[in-house]
Coordinates of C-alpha atoms in Angstrom, one line a residue:
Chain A
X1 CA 0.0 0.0 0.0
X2 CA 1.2 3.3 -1.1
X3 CA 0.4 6.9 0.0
X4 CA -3.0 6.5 -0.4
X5 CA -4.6 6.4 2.9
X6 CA -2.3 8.7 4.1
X7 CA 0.2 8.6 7.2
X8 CA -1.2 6.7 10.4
X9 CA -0.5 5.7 13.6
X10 CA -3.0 3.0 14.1
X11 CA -6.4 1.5 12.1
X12 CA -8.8 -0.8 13.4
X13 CA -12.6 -1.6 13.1
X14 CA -15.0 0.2 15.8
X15 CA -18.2 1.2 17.6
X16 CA -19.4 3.0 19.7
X17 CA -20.3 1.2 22.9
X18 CA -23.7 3.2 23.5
X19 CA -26.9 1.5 22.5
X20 CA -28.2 5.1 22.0
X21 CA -25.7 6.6 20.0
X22 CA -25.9 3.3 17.3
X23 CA -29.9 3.7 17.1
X24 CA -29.4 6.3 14.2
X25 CA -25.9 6.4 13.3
X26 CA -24.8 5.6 9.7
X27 CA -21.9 3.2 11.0
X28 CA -20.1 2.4 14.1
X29 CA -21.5 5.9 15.7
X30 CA -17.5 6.5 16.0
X31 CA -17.7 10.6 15.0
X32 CA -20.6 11.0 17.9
X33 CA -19.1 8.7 20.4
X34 CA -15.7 10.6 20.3
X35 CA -16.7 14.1 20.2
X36 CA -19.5 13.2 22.7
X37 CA -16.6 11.5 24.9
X38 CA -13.9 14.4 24.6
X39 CA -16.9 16.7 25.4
X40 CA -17.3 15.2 28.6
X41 CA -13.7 15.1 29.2
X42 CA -13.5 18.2 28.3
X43 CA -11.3 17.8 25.5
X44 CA -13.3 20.0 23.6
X45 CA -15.8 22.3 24.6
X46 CA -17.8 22.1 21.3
X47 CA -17.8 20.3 17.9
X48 CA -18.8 21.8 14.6
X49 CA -21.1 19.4 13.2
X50 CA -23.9 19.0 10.3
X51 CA -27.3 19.4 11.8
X52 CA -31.1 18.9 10.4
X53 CA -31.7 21.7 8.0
X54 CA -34.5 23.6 6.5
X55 CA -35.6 20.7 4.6
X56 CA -35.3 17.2 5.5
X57 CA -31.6 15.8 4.5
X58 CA -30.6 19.2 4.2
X59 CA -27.4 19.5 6.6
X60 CA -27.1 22.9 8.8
X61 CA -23.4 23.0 10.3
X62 CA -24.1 24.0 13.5
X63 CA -21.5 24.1 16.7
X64 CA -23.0 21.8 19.5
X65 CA -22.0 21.8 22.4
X66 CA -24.2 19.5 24.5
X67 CA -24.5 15.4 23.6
X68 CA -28.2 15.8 23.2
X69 CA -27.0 18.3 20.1
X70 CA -24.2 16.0 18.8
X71 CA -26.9 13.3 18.5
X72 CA -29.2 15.5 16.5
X73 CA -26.4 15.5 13.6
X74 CA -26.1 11.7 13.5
X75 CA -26.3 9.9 10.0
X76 CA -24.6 11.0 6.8
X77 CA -26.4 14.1 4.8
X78 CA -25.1 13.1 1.0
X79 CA -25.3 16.6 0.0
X80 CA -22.8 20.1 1.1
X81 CA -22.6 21.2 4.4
X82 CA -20.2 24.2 4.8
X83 CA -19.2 22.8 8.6
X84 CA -15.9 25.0 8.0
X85 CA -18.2 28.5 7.9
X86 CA -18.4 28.3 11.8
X87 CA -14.8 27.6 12.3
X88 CA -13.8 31.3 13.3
X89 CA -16.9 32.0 15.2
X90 CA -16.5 29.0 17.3
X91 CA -13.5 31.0 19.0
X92 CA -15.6 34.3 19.2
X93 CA -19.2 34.8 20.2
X94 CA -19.2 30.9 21.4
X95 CA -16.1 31.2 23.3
X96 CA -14.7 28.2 22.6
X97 CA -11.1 27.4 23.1
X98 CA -11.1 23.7 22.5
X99 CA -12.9 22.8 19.1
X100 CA -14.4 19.7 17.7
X101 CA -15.0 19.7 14.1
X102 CA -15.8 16.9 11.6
X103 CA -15.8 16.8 8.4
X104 CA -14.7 15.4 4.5
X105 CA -11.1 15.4 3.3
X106 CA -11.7 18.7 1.5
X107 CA -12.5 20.0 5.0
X108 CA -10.2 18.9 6.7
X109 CA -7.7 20.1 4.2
X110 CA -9.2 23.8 4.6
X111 CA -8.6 23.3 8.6
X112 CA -5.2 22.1 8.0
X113 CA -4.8 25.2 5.7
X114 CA -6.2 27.7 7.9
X115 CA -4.2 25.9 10.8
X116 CA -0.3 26.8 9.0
X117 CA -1.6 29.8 6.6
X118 CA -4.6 31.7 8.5
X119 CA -5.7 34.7 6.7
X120 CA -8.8 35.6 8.2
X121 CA -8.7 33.1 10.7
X122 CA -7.0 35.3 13.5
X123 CA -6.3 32.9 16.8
X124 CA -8.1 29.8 15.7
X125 CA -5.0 28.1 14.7
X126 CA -4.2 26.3 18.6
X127 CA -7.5 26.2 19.2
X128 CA -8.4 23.0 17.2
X129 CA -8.1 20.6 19.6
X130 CA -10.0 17.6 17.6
X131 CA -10.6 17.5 14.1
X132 CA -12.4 14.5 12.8
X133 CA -12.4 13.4 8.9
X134 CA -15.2 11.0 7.5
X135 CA -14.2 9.2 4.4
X136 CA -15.4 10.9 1.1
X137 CA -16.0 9.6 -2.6
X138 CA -17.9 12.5 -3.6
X139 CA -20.5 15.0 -2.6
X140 CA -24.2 16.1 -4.4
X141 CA -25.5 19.5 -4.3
X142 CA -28.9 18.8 -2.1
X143 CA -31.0 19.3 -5.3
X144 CA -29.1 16.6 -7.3
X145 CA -29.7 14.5 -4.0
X146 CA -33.1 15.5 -4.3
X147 CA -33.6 14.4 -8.1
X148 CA -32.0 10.7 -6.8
X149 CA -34.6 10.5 -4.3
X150 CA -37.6 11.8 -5.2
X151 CA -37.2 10.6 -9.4
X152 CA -35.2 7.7 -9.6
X153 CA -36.0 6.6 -6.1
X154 CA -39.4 7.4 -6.5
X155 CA -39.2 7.7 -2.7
X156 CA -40.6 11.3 -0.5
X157 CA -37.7 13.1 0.9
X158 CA -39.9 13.4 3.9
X159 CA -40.1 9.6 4.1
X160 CA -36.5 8.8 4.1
X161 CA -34.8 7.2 7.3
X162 CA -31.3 6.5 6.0
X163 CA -29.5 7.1 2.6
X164 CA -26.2 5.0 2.4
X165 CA -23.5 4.8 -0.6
X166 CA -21.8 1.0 -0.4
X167 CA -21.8 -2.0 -2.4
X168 CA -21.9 -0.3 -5.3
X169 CA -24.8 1.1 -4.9
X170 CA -27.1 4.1 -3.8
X171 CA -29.2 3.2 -1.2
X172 CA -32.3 4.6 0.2
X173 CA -34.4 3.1 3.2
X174 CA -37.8 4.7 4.3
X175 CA -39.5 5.1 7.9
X176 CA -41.6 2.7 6.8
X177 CA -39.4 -0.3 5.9
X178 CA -39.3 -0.3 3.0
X179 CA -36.0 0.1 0.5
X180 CA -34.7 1.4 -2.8
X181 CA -31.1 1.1 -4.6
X182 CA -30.1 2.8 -7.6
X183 CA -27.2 1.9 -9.7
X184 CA -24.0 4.2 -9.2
X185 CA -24.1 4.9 -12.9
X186 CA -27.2 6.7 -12.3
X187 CA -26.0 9.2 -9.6
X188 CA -22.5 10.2 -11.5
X189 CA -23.7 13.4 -13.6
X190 CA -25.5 14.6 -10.5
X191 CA -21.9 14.7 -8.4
X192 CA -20.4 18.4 -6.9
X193 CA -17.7 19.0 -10.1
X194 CA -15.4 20.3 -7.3
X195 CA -15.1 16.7 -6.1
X196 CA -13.1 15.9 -9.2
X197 CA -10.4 17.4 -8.7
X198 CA -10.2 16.0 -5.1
X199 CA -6.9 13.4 -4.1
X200 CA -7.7 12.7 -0.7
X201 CA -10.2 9.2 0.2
X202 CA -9.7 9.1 4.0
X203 CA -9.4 12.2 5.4
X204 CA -5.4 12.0 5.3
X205 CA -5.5 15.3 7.4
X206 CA -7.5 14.5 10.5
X207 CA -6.9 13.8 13.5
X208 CA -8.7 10.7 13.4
X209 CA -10.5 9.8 10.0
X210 CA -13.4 7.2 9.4
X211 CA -15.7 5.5 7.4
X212 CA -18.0 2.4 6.4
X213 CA -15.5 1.0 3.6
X214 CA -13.5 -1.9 5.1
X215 CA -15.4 -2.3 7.9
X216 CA -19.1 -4.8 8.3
X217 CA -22.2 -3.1 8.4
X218 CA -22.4 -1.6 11.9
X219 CA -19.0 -1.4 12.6
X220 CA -16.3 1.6 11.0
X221 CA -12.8 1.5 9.7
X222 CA -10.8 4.2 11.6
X223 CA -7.0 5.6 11.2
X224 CA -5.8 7.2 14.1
X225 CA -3.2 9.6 12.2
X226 CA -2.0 12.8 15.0
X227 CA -0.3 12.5 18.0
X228 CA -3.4 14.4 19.3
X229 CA -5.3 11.9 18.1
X230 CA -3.7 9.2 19.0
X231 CA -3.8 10.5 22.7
X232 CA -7.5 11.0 22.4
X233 CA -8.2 7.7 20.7
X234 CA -6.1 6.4 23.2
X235 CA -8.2 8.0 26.4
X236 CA -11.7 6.7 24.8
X237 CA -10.7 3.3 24.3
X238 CA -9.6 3.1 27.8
X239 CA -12.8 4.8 28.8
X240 CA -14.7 2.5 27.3
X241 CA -15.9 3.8 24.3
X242 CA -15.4 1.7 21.9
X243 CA -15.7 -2.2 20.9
X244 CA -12.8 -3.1 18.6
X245 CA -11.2 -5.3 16.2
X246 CA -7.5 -5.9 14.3
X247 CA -8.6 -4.1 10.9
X248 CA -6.6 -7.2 9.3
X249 CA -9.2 -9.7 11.3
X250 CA -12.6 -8.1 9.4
X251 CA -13.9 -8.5 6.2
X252 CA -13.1 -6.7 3.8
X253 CA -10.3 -4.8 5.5
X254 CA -7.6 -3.0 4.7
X255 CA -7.1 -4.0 1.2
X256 CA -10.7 -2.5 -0.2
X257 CA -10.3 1.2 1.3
X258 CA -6.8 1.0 -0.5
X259 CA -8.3 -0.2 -3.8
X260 CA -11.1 2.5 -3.2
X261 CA -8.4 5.0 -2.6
X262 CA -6.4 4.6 -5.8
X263 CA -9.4 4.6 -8.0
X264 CA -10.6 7.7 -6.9
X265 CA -6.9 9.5 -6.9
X266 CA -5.8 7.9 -10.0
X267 CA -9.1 9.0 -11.3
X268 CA -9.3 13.0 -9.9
X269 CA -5.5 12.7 -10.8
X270 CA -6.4 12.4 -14.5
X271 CA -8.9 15.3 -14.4
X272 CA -6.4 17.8 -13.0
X273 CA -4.1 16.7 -15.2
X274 CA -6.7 17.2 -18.1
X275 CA -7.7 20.7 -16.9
X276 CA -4.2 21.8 -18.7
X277 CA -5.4 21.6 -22.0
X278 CA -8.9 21.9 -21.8
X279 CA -8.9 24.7 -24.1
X280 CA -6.7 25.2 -27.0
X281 CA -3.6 26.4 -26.0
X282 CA -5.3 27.6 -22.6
X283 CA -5.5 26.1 -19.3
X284 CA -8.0 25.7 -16.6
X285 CA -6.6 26.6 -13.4
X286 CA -4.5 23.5 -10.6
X287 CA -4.8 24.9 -7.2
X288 CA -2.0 22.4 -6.9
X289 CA -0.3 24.6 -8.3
X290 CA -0.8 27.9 -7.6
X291 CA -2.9 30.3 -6.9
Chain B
X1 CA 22.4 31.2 17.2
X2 CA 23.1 33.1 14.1
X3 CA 22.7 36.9 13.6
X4 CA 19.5 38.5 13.5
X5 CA 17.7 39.9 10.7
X6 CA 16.8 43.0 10.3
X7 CA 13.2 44.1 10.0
X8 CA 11.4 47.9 9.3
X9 CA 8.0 48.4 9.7
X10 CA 7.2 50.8 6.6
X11 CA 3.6 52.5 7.2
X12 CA 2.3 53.7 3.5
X13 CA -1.5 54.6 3.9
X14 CA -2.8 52.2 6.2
X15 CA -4.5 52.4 9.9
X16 CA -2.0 50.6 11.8
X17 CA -4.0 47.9 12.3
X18 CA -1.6 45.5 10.5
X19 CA 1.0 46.7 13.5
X20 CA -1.1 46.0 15.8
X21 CA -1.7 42.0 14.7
X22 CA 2.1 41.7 14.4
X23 CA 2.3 43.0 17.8
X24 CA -0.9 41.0 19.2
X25 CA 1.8 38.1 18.9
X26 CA 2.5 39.3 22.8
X27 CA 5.4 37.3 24.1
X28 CA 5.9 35.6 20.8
X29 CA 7.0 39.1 19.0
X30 CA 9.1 39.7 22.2
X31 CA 11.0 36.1 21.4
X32 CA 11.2 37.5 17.7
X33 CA 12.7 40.4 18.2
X34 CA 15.0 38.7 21.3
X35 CA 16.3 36.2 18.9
X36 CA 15.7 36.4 15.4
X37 CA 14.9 40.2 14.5
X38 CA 16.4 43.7 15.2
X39 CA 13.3 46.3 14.9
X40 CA 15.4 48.9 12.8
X41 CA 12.9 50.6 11.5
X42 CA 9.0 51.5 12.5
X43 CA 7.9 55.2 13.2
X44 CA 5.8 53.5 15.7
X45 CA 8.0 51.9 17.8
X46 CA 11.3 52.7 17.0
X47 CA 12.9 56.8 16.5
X48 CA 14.3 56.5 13.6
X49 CA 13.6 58.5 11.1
X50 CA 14.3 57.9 7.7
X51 CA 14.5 54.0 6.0
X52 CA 17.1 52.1 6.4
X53 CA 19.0 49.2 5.0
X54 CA 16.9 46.2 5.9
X55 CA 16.7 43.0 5.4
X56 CA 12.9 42.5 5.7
X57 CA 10.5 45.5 5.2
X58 CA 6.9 44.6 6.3
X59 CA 5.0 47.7 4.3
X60 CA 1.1 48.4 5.6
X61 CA -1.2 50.6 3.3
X62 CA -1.6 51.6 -0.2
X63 CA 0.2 54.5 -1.9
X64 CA -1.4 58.1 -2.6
X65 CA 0.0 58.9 -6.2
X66 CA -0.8 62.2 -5.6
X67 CA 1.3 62.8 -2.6
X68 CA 5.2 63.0 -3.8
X69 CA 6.0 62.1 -0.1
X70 CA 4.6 58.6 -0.3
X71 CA 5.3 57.5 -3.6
X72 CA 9.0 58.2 -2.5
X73 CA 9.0 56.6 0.3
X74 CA 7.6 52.9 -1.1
X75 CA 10.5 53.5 -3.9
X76 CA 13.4 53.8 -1.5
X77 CA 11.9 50.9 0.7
X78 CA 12.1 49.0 -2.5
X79 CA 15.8 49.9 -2.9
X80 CA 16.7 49.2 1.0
X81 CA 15.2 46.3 1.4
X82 CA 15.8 42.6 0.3
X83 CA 12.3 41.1 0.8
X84 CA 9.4 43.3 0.7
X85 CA 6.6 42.0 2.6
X86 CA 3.1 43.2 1.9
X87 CA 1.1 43.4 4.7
X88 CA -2.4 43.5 5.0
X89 CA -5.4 44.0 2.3
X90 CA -4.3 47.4 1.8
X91 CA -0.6 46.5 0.3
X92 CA -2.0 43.8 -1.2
X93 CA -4.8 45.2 -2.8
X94 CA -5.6 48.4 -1.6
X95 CA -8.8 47.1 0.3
X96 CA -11.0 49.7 1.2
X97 CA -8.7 52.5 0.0
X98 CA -10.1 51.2 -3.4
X99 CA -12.9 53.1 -2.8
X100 CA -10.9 56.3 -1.9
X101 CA -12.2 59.0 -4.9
X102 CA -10.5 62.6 -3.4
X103 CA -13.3 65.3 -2.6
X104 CA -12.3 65.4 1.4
X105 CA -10.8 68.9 2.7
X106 CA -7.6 69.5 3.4
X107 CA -6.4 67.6 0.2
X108 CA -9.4 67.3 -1.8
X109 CA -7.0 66.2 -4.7
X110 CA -5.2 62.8 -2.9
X111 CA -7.7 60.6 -4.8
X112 CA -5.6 58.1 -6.1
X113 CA -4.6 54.9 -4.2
X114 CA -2.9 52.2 -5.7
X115 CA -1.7 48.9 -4.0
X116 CA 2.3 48.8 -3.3
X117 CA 2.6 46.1 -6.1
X118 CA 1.5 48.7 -8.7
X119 CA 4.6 50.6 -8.0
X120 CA 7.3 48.5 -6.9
X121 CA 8.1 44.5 -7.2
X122 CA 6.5 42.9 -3.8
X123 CA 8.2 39.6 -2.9
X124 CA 5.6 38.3 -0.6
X125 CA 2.0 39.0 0.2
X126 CA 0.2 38.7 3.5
X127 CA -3.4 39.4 2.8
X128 CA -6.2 40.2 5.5
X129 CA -7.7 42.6 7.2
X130 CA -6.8 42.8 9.4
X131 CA -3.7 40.0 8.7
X132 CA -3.6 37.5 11.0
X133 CA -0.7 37.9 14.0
X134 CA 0.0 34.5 13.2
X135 CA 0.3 34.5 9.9
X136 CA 3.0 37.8 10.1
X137 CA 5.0 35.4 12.9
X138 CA 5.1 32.6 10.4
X139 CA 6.2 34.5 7.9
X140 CA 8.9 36.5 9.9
X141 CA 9.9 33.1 11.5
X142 CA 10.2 32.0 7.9
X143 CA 12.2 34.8 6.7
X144 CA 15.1 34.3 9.3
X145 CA 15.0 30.5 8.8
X146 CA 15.5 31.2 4.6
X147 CA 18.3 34.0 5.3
X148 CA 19.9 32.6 8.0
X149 CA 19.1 28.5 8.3
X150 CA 20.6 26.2 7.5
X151 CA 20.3 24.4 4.2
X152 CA 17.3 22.1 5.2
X153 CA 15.8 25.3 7.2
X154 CA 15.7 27.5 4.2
X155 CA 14.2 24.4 1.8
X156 CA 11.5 24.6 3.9
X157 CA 11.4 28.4 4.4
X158 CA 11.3 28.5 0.9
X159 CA 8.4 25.8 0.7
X160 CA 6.8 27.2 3.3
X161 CA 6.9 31.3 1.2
X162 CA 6.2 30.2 -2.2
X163 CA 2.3 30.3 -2.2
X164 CA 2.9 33.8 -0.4
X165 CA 5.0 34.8 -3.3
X166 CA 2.7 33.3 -5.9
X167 CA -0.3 35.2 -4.6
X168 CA 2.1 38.3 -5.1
X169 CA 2.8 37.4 -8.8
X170 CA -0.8 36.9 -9.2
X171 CA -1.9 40.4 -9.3
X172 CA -3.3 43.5 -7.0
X173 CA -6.7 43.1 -7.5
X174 CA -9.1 41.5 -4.8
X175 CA -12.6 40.9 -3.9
X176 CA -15.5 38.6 -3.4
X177 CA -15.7 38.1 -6.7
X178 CA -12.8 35.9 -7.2
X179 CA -14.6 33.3 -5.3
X180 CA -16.6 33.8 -8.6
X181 CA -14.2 33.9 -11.0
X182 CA -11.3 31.7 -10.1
X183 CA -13.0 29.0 -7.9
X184 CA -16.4 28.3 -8.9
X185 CA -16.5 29.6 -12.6
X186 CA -12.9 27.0 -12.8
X187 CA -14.8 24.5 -11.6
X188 CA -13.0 23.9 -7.9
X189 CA -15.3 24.6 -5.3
X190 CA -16.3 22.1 -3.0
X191 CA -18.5 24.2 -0.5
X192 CA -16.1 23.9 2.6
X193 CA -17.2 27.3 4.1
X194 CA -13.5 28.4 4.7
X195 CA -14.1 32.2 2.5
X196 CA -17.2 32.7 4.4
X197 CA -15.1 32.0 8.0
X198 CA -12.4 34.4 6.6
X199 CA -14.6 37.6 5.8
X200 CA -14.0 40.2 8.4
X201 CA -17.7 41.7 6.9
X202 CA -19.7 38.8 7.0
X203 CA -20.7 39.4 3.4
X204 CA -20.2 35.4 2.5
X205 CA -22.8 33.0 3.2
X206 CA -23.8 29.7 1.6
X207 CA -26.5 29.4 -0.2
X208 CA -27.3 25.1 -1.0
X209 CA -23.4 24.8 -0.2
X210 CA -22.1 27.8 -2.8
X211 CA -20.7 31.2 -1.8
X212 CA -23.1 34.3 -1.7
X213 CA -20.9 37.3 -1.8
X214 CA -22.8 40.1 -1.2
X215 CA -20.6 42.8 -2.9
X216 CA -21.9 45.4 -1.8
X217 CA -20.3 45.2 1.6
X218 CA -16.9 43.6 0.7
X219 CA -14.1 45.7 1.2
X220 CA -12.1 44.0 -0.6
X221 CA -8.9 42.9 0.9
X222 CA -8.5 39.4 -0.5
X223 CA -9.0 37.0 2.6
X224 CA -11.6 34.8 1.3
X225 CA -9.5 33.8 -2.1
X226 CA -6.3 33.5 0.0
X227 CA -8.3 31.1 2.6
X228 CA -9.9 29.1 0.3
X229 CA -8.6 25.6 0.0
X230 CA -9.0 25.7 -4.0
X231 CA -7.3 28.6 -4.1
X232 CA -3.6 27.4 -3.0
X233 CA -3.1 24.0 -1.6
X234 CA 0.4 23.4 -1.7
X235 CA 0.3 19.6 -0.1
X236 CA 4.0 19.5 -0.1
X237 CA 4.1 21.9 3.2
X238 CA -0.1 21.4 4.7
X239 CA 0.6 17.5 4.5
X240 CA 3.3 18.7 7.3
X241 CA 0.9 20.8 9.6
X242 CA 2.3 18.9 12.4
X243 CA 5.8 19.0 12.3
X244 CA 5.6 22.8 10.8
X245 CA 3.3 24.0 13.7
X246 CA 5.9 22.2 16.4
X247 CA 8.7 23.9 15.0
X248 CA 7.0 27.6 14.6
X249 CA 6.3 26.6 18.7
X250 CA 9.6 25.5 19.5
X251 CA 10.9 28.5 17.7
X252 CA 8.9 30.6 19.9
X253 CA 9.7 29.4 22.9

């Protein structure tokens, strides 16, 4: 295994140890237990994190800072939630020296970012204290997510309990039992363009990263990559978090978030690289690059 | 421990306000200035009166073409110092002099403000508004690590600079709109939220995941462009947050 899944200290398949927290979590309730966990500890003293919206699967980033809060975010929103908005606000009307926040590669990449080149993000540098990344194919603006449910789904946005992206498929389960799977193929055109040009899988830049891919249903693959994290990670386990399992001892392991990995890089790789002649004799721009 | 650098303060038209976040630094300016810099220059701080040789000049403010005063004063810094440093929206991109249009007694006729970069070569931009103290610490801590490191220090220094210096190439022209124009009209935006956390106004939200920038209260001074992930993202150095942010503290204590 190469570069793909980024540098890490540790990886192994978890959940959360709360009955409550696993009732509506997408996988292994790992993002809620932790932050709900350093929260206690006070580890943090809030956690950026994607709320119910306006309309139903329509994230809100909002910054919680009570369990009851963190629950309410549980479950993956497949569509944009701008969790980074808060991240300067956290330190100033909210008063928050020790921030949580969770979010995809990309986002995690702008913390980093802001972390070692903050430009309008005056003293919030040393006051992340635990950044959490969630695995990330791609993202859907909310009205392409929309169009998946409500037209090829067929299925009320209203009514849904769960969406889920694995197995090759799109996945949509109602209140009412009843479920509905598209094809991948189907949901391509409708993807966020940004996400193409994106090389990160696993949220190489958090402190802890995690996701469903590797892992059985129920459970989550999750890197512990900082010293911070590692320290946390550490401190929850012993705490009793967390049920876990050698990542080489599950099925499908390791070897399937790597494959996953290189598809998508190799693949966003090859769009960068075409965005230098996508015109003739003229270039769109690689933030890779420069500026 | 090598020799210090030296480092001038150069205030064109500007508010101060970029002083004041180098100096909101506290104890970690004091550790600067003990170890790495001399101050040799500043009419803020230091009584001395006309710009020396300097290693560094850190230059705040646009320049008034129509005062002879100013417009001399940004050449010679350009002459006496090695790296010029542009500090603040107003250097950069002349921020919310932009908007300056003469008309005001006593000299009804200094309408004219142009960012430093118009007039002279900058080296290195440090946009905001105001600039971030931490940002001006990192890039001073930088500066003495690339002139007076040693040869691994100053790859890095030099790693570290080069998205500063490409920002500085790129042009003197700011605002809101290059959220537009060079991140979601190229196709790059991902709807992280980092412009609408960088805006000292408030005039970014997200509308459904996209930047709303209402322009009618951006001033600009280029910190949402700068912030954004998809503007820069150099993964040679961010891939190294940890070690880099250990060393900027160790250098600081």
């Amino acid at each position: 295994m190469g570069t793909e899944l980024g540098k890490y200290k540790s990886c192994v398949s978890a959940r959360s140890t709360n009955k409550e927290i696993l009732k509506r979590s997408q996988d292994g309730g790992i993002v809620t237990q932790l932050f709900a966990y350093a929260l206690e500890e006070g580890i943090i003293d809030g956690a950026i994190v994607a709320g119910p919206g306006d309309e139903p699967y329509r994230p809100r980033p909002f910054i919680a800072t009570t369990v009851d809060e963190l629950m309410s975010a549980r479950g993956t929103k497949y569509n944009i939630s701008p969790n980074v908005s808060w991240i300067k606000e956290a330190t100033r009307s909210y008063g928050l020296d020790k921030v949580g926040i969770v979010g995809t590669p990309c986002q995690m990449q702008a913390v980093r970012k802001g972390q070692l080149y903050p430009f309008g993000w005056r003293d919030v540098d040393d006051k992340i204290a635990l950044a959490i990344g969630i695995f990330c194919m791609e993202n859907f603006p909310y009205q392409s997510i929309k169009q998946l449910v409500e037209d090829h789904a067929g299925v009320s946005m209203q009514s849904v309990k769960k969406m889920d992206i694995g197995k090759g498929k799109f996945w949509v389960y109602t209140e009412r039992g009843a479920t509905v799977q598209l094809p991948l193929k189907v949901t391509h055109k409708y993807e966020q363009p940004g996400c193409h040009v994106c090389l990160d899988y696993v949220a190489n830049l958090a402190d802890v990263s995690t996701g469903s891919v590797g892992s059985p249903d129920g459970w989550s693959t999750v890197f512990v990559r900082t010293k911070n994290g590692d320290d946390i990670w550490g401190k929850a386990i012993a705490a009793g978090c967390f049920e876990t399992k050698p990542i080489d001892q599950v099925k499908p392991g390791l070897e399937l978030v790597s494959k996953l990995a290189n598809e998508k890089i190799s693949k966003n790789q090859k769009t960068v690289e075409a965005r230098a002649t996508f015109g003739v004799n003229k270039a769109l721009r690689n933030p890779y690059i420069k500026p | 421990m090598a020799e210090k650098i030296t480092v001038g303060h150069v205030h064109m038209s500007g508010c101060t306000g970029c002083l004041v976040s180098l100096a909101d630094n506290y104890e970690g300016l004091l550790t600067i200035l003990d170890k790495y810099a001399d101050l040799v220059y500043g009419l803020t701080l230091v009584d001395v009166r006309h710009i020396p040789k300097m290693d560094v000049a850190l230059v705040e403010g646009s320049v008034c073409i129509q005062d002879k005063c100013s417009v001399d004063e940004i050449k010679e810094t350009r002459e006496k110092a090695t790296v010029v440093v542009a500090v603040g929206g107003c250097a950069c991109y002349g921020n919310i002099t932009r908007f300056g249009r003469g008309g005001q007694p006593n000299q009804p006729q200094h309408e004219s403000y142009l960012p430093v970069g118009d007039l002279i070569k900058v080296d290195v931009y440090i946009p905001g508004c105001a600039p971030c103290p931490q940002l001006i610490r990192n890039v001073c801590v930088m500066a003495y690590l690339l002139l007076k490191g040693n040869q691994e220090q100053q790859e890095l220094a030099k790693k570290y600079l080069t998205p500063l210096m490409q920002l500085a190439e790129r042009g003197t022209e700011a605002c809101g709109c290059d959220l537009m124009y060079d991140v979601v009209n190229q196709g790059l935006c991902m709807g992280c939220g980092s412009c609408a956390a960088a805006c000292p106004v408030r005039a970014i939200t997200h509308e459904y995941g996209k930047p709303n920038v209402n322009r009618e209260m951006c001033i600009k001074c280029g910190a949402c462009y700068a912030q954004c992930p998809r503007s820069f993202f150099n993964f040679d150095v961010i891939t190294e947050f940890e070690g880099i942010s250990e060393l900027i503290k160790g250098a600081l204590q």
